[in-house]
């Protein structure tokens, strides 16, 4: 696997209710957790897949993370993609996680 970037992530469970508005706060004040290097593939136009539940998912970023990554990623988590030059590429919401491959973890969003 050839790495062309890295990522930081914030679990979806960090959302709280703003007491003044009553709306969910997506945790914008909470810091991202440092991930590791990864391979980031961009698909234009966006890919569309049909999940096992029959729902249609559209995504642009396919991210391959080495198996030695010890964090946990789940649907709904926020992931900040960072290019090899250190600049932020995009912040995505994880739409799917595949851990069945022996060499890498795949997320898309």
XYZ file of N, CA, C and O in Angstrom:
436
model
N 0.854 -1.176 0.000
C 0.000 0.000 0.000
C 0.902 1.241 0.000
O 1.849 1.325 0.760
N 0.587 2.171 -0.868
C 1.349 3.409 -0.955
C 0.573 4.508 -0.225
O -0.564 4.792 -0.550
N 1.201 5.128 0.764
C 0.542 6.168 1.541
C 0.672 7.513 0.835
O 1.742 7.878 0.378
N -0.435 8.249 0.749
C -0.396 9.574 0.138
C -1.037 10.626 1.046
O -1.402 11.690 0.602
N -1.173 10.296 2.323
C -1.748 11.234 3.279
C -1.888 10.614 4.653
O -1.321 9.558 4.931
N -2.648 11.279 5.483
C -2.937 10.782 6.830
C -4.332 11.262 7.202
O -4.997 11.929 6.423
N -4.766 10.905 8.397
C -6.100 11.323 8.818
C -6.148 11.556 10.317
O -5.317 11.063 11.071
N -7.116 12.349 10.717
C -7.474 12.567 12.116
C -8.958 12.256 12.208
O -9.678 12.377 11.224
N -9.440 11.861 13.367
C -10.846 11.492 13.463
C -11.463 11.945 14.785
O -10.769 12.212 15.757
N -12.786 12.041 14.760
C -13.551 12.405 15.942
C -14.761 11.466 15.983
O -15.569 11.470 15.048
N -14.883 10.656 17.032
C -16.016 9.728 17.124
C -17.356 10.456 17.128
O -17.477 11.560 17.654
N -18.365 9.827 16.530
C -19.703 10.418 16.445
C -20.315 10.619 17.822
O -21.150 11.492 18.010
N -19.919 9.846 18.790
C -20.464 9.947 20.139
C -20.115 11.241 20.853
O -20.603 11.501 21.945
N -19.286 12.092 20.245
C -18.894 13.352 20.871
C -19.964 14.426 20.764
O -19.817 15.503 21.318
N -21.047 14.155 20.032
C -22.096 15.164 19.873
C -22.822 15.378 21.192
O -23.138 14.445 21.913
N -23.081 16.630 21.508
C -23.806 16.987 22.732
C -24.905 17.984 22.374
O -24.893 18.574 21.304
N -25.819 18.181 23.309
C -26.896 19.150 23.096
C -26.454 20.501 23.623
O -26.011 20.626 24.759
N -26.552 21.529 22.777
C -26.225 22.889 23.178
C -27.347 23.376 24.089
O -28.502 23.460 23.666
N -27.046 23.717 25.348
C -28.095 24.102 26.294
C -28.832 25.393 25.912
O -29.989 25.574 26.272
N -28.192 26.282 25.157
C -28.845 27.539 24.810
C -29.804 27.398 23.629
O -30.830 28.059 23.582
N -29.465 26.508 22.670
C -30.313 26.364 21.491
C -31.156 25.096 21.495
O -32.180 25.029 20.844
N -30.691 24.066 22.201
C -31.384 22.787 22.195
C -31.024 21.917 21.011
O -31.488 20.786 20.894
N -30.167 22.423 20.114
C -29.738 21.648 18.951
C -28.496 20.829 19.285
O -27.735 21.167 20.197
N -28.277 19.770 18.494
C -27.068 18.980 18.670
C -25.865 19.785 18.229
O -25.877 20.441 17.187
N -24.820 19.746 19.035
C -23.545 20.360 18.697
C -22.660 19.216 18.223
O -22.454 18.250 18.944
N -22.142 19.312 17.008
C -21.377 18.201 16.435
C -20.000 18.026 17.058
O -19.194 17.249 16.586
N -19.710 18.716 18.126
C -18.423 18.570 18.786
C -17.346 19.416 18.148
O -16.182 19.054 18.184
N -17.736 20.522 17.518
C -16.766 21.363 16.819
C -15.652 21.831 17.762
O -14.548 22.074 17.325
N -15.948 21.953 19.050
C -14.938 22.385 20.003
C -14.041 21.236 20.447
O -12.978 21.471 21.007
N -14.472 19.992 20.259
C -13.648 18.870 20.681
C -12.582 18.603 19.625
O -12.820 18.719 18.426
N -11.417 18.246 20.085
C -10.280 18.069 19.192
C -10.356 16.738 18.447
O -10.947 15.777 18.923
N -9.743 16.713 17.287
C -9.621 15.469 16.535
C -8.552 14.602 17.192
O -7.584 15.102 17.744
N -8.727 13.303 17.102
C -7.732 12.340 17.569
C -6.826 12.038 16.381
O -7.303 11.841 15.268
N -5.520 12.023 16.623
C -4.574 11.770 15.527
C -4.692 10.318 15.082
O -4.646 9.406 15.881
N -4.839 10.126 13.776
C -4.902 8.786 13.199
C -3.510 8.326 12.819
O -2.594 8.350 13.631
N -3.332 7.936 11.565
C -2.025 7.525 11.064
C -1.987 7.766 9.557
O -2.930 8.315 8.989
N -0.889 7.338 8.911
C -0.797 7.494 7.469
C -1.807 6.562 6.795
O -2.221 5.555 7.363
N -2.198 6.924 5.581
C -3.207 6.139 4.873
C -3.115 6.421 3.378
O -2.385 7.302 2.946
N -3.859 5.650 2.612
C -3.984 5.894 1.177
C -5.360 6.484 0.944
O -6.369 5.904 1.326
N -5.417 7.650 0.303
C -6.674 8.342 0.034
C -6.934 8.298 -1.469
O -6.130 8.800 -2.247
N -8.040 7.671 -1.858
C -8.439 7.625 -3.267
C -9.667 8.504 -3.442
O -10.610 8.428 -2.663
N -9.644 9.326 -4.482
C -10.757 10.220 -4.788
C -11.453 9.701 -6.044
O -10.789 9.393 -7.039
N -12.780 9.615 -5.987
C -13.557 9.144 -7.124
C -14.459 10.265 -7.621
O -15.321 10.728 -6.886
N -14.224 10.708 -8.864
C -15.074 11.729 -9.466
C -15.526 11.199 -10.812
O -14.681 10.866 -11.632
N -16.781 11.039 -11.063
C -17.914 11.368 -10.198
C -18.021 10.391 -9.031
O -17.404 9.329 -9.045
N -18.788 10.766 -8.045
C -18.927 9.975 -6.831
C -19.470 8.585 -7.127
O -20.245 8.386 -8.052
N -19.024 7.601 -6.324
C -19.516 6.231 -6.450
C -20.839 6.099 -5.718
O -21.076 6.758 -4.711
N -21.678 5.216 -6.211
C -22.948 4.925 -5.558
C -23.026 3.427 -5.331
O -22.780 2.644 -6.245
N -23.329 3.036 -4.087
C -23.508 1.626 -3.772
C -24.823 1.451 -3.034
O -25.345 2.395 -2.448
N -25.349 0.235 -3.070
C -26.569 -0.082 -2.331
C -26.168 -0.971 -1.170
O -25.563 -2.036 -1.357
N -26.471 -0.535 0.043
C -26.119 -1.268 1.246
C -26.987 -2.506 1.427
O -27.975 -2.716 0.728
N -26.613 -3.325 2.402
C -27.367 -4.545 2.683
C -28.780 -4.243 3.164
O -29.657 -5.087 3.068
N -28.981 -3.019 3.655
C -30.314 -2.622 4.114
C -31.155 -2.035 2.981
O -32.290 -1.613 3.192
N -30.597 -2.000 1.761
C -31.319 -1.469 0.609
C -31.153 0.022 0.411
O -31.625 0.583 -0.575
N -30.479 0.695 1.342
C -30.288 2.136 1.232
C -29.157 2.439 0.248
O -28.170 1.711 0.169
N -29.294 3.519 -0.507
C -28.275 3.944 -1.469
C -27.305 4.899 -0.796
O -27.719 5.861 -0.144
N -26.001 4.646 -0.967
C -24.953 5.495 -0.401
C -24.101 6.046 -1.530
O -23.739 5.329 -2.457
N -23.781 7.323 -1.467
C -22.907 7.966 -2.441
C -21.688 8.497 -1.695
O -21.827 9.115 -0.645
N -20.509 8.236 -2.245
C -19.294 8.708 -1.582
C -18.242 9.079 -2.611
O -18.248 8.611 -3.742
N -17.315 9.945 -2.200
C -16.246 10.410 -3.070
C -14.884 9.908 -2.618
O -14.014 9.662 -3.428
N -14.688 9.751 -1.311
C -13.384 9.370 -0.773
C -13.397 7.928 -0.296
O -14.286 7.503 0.436
N -12.380 7.175 -0.714
C -12.153 5.804 -0.295
C -10.800 5.822 0.407
O -9.791 6.174 -0.209
N -10.759 5.482 1.693
C -9.540 5.611 2.482
C -9.115 4.234 2.977
O -9.921 3.507 3.563
N -7.855 3.887 2.739
C -7.298 2.597 3.146
C -6.305 2.835 4.280
O -5.307 3.531 4.100
N -6.581 2.224 5.426
C -5.816 2.453 6.652
C -5.112 1.150 7.025
O -5.748 0.091 7.028
N -3.818 1.195 7.359
C -3.107 -0.028 7.730
C -3.746 -0.704 8.946
O -4.279 -0.036 9.830
N -3.658 -2.029 8.999
C -4.264 -2.802 10.091
C -3.648 -2.482 11.454
O -4.275 -2.726 12.480
N -2.427 -1.943 11.496
C -1.826 -1.646 12.791
C -2.464 -0.443 13.480
O -2.163 -0.154 14.631
N -3.360 0.265 12.801
C -4.099 1.368 13.428
C -4.919 0.785 14.575
O -5.680 -0.160 14.393
N -4.790 1.330 15.780
C -5.437 0.781 16.968
C -6.685 1.539 17.412
O -7.331 1.157 18.373
N -7.041 2.593 16.713
C -8.264 3.317 17.046
C -9.478 2.573 16.518
O -9.360 1.528 15.863
N -10.648 3.100 16.789
C -11.878 2.504 16.285
C -12.628 3.533 15.458
O -12.856 4.643 15.908
N -13.005 3.138 14.260
C -13.780 3.991 13.374
C -15.129 3.339 13.131
O -15.219 2.121 12.996
N -16.176 4.151 13.082
C -17.530 3.638 12.886
C -18.307 4.597 11.997
O -17.921 5.758 11.815
N -19.420 4.100 11.446
C -20.288 4.961 10.650
C -20.691 6.169 11.475
O -20.980 6.056 12.657
N -20.662 7.332 10.840
C -21.054 8.561 11.511
C -19.894 9.343 12.102
O -20.046 10.511 12.448
N -18.714 8.724 12.232
C -17.548 9.447 12.742
C -17.126 10.523 11.749
O -17.355 10.402 10.548
N -16.489 11.563 12.242
C -15.961 12.627 11.390
C -14.479 12.371 11.179
O -13.743 12.153 12.145
N -14.040 12.374 9.919
C -12.643 12.120 9.584
C -12.101 13.303 8.796
O -12.704 13.742 7.826
N -10.966 13.797 9.243
C -10.283 14.903 8.574
C -9.138 14.302 7.757
O -8.226 13.698 8.317
N -9.214 14.413 6.437
C -8.186 13.875 5.554
C -7.102 14.926 5.334
O -7.399 16.079 5.065
N -5.840 14.505 5.459
C -4.701 15.410 5.346
C -3.773 14.880 4.254
O -3.413 13.697 4.260
N -3.402 15.729 3.315
C -2.514 15.337 2.223
C -1.087 15.138 2.699
O -0.728 15.488 3.830
N -0.257 14.588 1.832
C 1.148 14.340 2.161
C 1.890 15.626 2.485
O 2.875 15.619 3.225
N 1.406 16.756 1.957
C 2.054 18.053 2.217
C 1.588 18.692 3.522
O 2.015 19.787 3.869
N 0.692 18.008 4.265
C 0.243 18.518 5.559
C -0.993 19.390 5.512
O -1.494 19.815 6.540
N -1.504 19.666 4.308
C -2.706 20.492 4.191
C -3.952 19.629 4.268
O -3.978 18.517 3.737
N -4.995 20.173 4.898
C -6.258 19.456 4.991
C -6.889 19.362 3.609
O -7.007 20.349 2.890
N -7.297 18.155 3.236
C -7.942 17.937 1.947
C -9.443 18.143 2.090
O -10.055 18.887 1.348
N -10.028 17.454 3.063
C -11.486 17.448 3.221
C -11.815 16.864 4.595
O -11.049 16.109 5.159
N -12.964 17.240 5.109
C -13.497 16.610 6.310
C -14.746 15.863 5.876
O -15.645 16.447 5.275
N -14.774 14.555 6.158
C -15.873 13.708 5.698
C -16.559 13.026 6.878
O -16.001 12.938 7.962
N -17.764 12.557 6.645
C -18.471 11.714 7.595
C -18.381 10.289 7.076
O -18.662 10.037 5.904
N -17.988 9.366 7.927
C -17.819 7.971 7.515
C -19.182 7.372 7.191
O -20.096 7.397 8.004
N -19.303 6.839 5.971
C -20.548 6.203 5.537
C -20.452 4.691 5.578
O -21.470 4.011 5.486
N -19.242 4.157 5.700
C -19.065 2.719 5.768
C -17.666 2.353 6.211
O -16.720 3.105 5.992
N -17.543 1.194 6.866
C -16.258 0.693 7.344
C -16.165 -0.785 6.966
O -17.107 -1.544 7.207
N -15.050 -1.190 6.380
C -14.814 -2.587 6.028
C -13.540 -3.041 6.726
O -12.458 -2.535 6.432
N -13.664 -3.993 7.649
C -12.506 -4.504 8.387
C -12.171 -5.940 7.999
O -11.362 -6.576 8.648
N -12.801 -6.472 6.952
C -12.626 -7.877 6.587
C -11.323 -8.166 5.857
O -10.862 -9.293 5.842
N -10.693 -7.168 5.249
C -9.431 -7.378 4.565
C -8.320 -7.585 5.579
O -8.291 -6.923 6.618
N -7.382 -8.481 5.288
C -6.303 -8.772 6.235
C -5.231 -7.690 6.288
O -4.509 -7.574 7.264
N -5.108 -6.869 5.221
C -4.021 -5.897 5.139
C -4.419 -4.482 5.540
O -3.569 -3.706 5.934
N -5.689 -4.118 5.401
C -6.065 -2.743 5.669
C -7.521 -2.649 6.115
O -8.298 -3.571 5.929
N -7.847 -1.497 6.690
C -9.218 -1.133 7.041
C -9.646 -0.133 5.973
O -8.898 0.799 5.659
N -10.825 -0.303 5.423
C -11.294 0.608 4.384
C -12.492 1.391 4.921
O -13.403 0.812 5.507
N -12.431 2.702 4.771
C -13.588 3.537 5.105
C -13.943 4.358 3.870
O -13.089 4.599 3.017
N -15.186 4.756 3.774
C -15.584 5.632 2.678
C -16.533 6.682 3.183
O -17.237 6.487 4.159
N -16.491 7.828 2.513
C -17.335 8.934 2.920
C -17.340 10.040 1.898
O -16.630 10.024 0.926
